[in-house]
PDB file of C-alpha atoms in Angstrom:
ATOM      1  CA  UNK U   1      90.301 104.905  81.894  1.00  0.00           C
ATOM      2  CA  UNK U   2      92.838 104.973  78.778  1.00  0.00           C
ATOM      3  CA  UNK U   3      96.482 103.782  78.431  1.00  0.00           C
ATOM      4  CA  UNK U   4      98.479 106.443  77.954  1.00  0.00           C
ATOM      5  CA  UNK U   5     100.828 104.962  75.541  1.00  0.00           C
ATOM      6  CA  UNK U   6     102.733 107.832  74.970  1.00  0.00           C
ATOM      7  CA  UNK U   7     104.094 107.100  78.801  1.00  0.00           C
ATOM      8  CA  UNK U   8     104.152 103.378  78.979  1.00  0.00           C
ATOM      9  CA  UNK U   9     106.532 100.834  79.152  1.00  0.00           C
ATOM     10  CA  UNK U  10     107.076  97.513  80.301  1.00  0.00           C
ATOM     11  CA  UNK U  11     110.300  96.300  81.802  1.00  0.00           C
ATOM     12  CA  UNK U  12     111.283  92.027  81.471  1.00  0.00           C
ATOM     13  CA  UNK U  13     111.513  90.148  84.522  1.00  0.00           C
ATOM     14  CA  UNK U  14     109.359  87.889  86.667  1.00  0.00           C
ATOM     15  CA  UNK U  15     108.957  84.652  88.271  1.00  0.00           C
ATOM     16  CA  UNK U  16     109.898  82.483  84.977  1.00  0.00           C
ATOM     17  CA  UNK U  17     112.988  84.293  84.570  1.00  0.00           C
ATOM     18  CA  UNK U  18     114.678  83.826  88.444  1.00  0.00           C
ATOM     19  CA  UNK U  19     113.228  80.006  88.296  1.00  0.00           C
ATOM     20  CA  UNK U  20     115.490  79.964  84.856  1.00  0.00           C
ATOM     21  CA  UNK U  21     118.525  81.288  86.242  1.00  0.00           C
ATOM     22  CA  UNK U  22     117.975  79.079  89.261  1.00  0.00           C
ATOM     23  CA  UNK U  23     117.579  76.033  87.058  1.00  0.00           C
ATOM     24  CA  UNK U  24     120.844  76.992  85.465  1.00  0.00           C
ATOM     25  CA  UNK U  25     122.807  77.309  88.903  1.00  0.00           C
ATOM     26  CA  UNK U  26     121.621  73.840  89.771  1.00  0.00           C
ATOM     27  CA  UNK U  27     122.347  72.236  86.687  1.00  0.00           C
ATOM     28  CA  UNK U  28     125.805  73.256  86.870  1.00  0.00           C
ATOM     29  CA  UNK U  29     125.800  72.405  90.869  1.00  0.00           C
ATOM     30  CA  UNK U  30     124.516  69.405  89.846  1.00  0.00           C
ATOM     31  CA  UNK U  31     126.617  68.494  86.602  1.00  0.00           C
ATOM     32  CA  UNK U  32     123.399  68.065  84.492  1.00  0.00           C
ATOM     33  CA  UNK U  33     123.125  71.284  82.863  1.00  0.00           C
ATOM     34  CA  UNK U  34     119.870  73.175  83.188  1.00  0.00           C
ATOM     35  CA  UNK U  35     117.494  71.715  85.546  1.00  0.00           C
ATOM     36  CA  UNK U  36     113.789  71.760  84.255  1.00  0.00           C
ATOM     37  CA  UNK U  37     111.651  74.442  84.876  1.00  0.00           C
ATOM     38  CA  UNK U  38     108.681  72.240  86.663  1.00  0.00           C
ATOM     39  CA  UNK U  39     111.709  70.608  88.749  1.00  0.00           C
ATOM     40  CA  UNK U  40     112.544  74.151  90.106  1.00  0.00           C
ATOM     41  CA  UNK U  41     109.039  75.048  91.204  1.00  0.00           C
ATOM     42  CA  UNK U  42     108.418  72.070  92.594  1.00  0.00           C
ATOM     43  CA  UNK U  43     111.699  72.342  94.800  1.00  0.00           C
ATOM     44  CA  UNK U  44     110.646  75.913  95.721  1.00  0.00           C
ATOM     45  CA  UNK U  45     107.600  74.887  97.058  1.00  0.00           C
ATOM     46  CA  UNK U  46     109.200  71.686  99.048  1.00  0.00           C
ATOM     47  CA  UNK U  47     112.774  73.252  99.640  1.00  0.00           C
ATOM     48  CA  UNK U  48     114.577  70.439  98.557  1.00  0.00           C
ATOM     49  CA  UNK U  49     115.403  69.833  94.840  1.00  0.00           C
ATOM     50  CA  UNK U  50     115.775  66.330  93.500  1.00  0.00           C
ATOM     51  CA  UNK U  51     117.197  65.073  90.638  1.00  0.00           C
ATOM     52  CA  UNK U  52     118.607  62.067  89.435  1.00  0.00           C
ATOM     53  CA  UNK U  53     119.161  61.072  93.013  1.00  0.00           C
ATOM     54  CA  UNK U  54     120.546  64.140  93.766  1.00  0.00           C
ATOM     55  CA  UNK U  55     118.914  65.931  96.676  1.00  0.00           C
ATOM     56  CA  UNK U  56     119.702  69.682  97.016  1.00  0.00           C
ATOM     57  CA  UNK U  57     118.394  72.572  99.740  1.00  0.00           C
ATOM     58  CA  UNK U  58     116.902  75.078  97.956  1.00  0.00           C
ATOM     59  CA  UNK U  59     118.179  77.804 100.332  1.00  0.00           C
ATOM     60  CA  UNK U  60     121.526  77.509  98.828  1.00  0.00           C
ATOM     61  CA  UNK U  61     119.996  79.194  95.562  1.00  0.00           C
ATOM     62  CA  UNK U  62     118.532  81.911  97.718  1.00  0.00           C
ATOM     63  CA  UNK U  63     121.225  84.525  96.507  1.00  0.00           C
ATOM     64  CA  UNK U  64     120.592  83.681  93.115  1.00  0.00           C
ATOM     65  CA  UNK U  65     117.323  84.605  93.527  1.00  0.00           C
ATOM     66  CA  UNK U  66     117.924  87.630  95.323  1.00  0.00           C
ATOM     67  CA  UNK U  67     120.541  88.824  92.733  1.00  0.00           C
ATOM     68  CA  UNK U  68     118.274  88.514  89.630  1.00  0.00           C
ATOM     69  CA  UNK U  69     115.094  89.803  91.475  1.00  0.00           C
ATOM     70  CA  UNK U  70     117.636  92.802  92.715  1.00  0.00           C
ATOM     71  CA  UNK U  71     118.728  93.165  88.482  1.00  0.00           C
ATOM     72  CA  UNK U  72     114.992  93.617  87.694  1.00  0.00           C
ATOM     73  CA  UNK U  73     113.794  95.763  90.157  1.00  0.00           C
ATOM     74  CA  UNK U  74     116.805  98.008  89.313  1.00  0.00           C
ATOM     75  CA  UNK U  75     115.672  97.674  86.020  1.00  0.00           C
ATOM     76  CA  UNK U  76     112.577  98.874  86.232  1.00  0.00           C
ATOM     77  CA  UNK U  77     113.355 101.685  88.443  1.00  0.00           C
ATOM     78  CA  UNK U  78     115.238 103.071  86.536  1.00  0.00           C
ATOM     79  CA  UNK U  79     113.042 102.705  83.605  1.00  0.00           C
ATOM     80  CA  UNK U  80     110.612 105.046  84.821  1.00  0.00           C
ATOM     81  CA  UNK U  81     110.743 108.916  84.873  1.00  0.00           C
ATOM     82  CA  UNK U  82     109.394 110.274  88.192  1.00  0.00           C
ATOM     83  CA  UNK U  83     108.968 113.841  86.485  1.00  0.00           C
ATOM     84  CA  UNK U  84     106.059 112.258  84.602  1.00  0.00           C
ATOM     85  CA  UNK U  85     104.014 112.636  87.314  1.00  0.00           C
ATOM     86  CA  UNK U  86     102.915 109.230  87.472  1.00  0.00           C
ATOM     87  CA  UNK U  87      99.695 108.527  89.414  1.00  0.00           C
ATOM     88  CA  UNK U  88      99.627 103.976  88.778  1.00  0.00           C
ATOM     89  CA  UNK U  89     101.983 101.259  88.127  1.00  0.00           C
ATOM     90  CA  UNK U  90     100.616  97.960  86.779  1.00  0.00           C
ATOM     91  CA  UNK U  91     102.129  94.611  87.564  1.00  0.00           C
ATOM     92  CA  UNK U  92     101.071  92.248  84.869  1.00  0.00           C
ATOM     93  CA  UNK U  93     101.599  88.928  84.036  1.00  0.00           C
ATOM     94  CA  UNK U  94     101.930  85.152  85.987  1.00  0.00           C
ATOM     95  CA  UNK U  95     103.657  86.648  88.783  1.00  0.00           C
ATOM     96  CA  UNK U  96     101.922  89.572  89.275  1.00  0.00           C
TER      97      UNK U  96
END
């Protein structure tokens, strides 16, 4: 098996990038600016996100979330050609 790089591509988006947009709605929900990355995927995991004595339910971020991860797949949708006929689609990376 060979990449056909002639028909590849790779579209940006992932895990890092919703916790980063995340991290930027709570800092600003928050006053503090962006939140820290480790902060955020700690607060995923637990559902609570605390900082400086703050204490925030995650599930208020949830349409944050959902809007970026909606902005990628849409990206990468439309990124590929379905008259290619395209047998495989790789997921690579930390999230994948």
């Amino acid at each position: 098996m060979r990449p056909d790089l002639q028909r590849s591509s790779s579209v940006q988006g992932g895990v890092s990038q919703l916790i980063k947009h995340v991290a930027i709605a709570a800092g600003a929900k928050l006053g503090t600016g962006m939140v820290n990355f480790n902060e955020i995927e700690a607060a995923l995991a637990s559902g609570v996100l605390s900082v400086q004595g703050q204490r925030l339910p995650m599930a208020q971020f949830n349409a944050v979330i959902e809007a970026e991860a909606e902005l990628v797949v849409r990206r990468f949708v439309s990124a590929i050609d379905m008259n290619m006929g395209i047998g495989t689609i790789h997921l690579v990376g930390g999230g994948a």
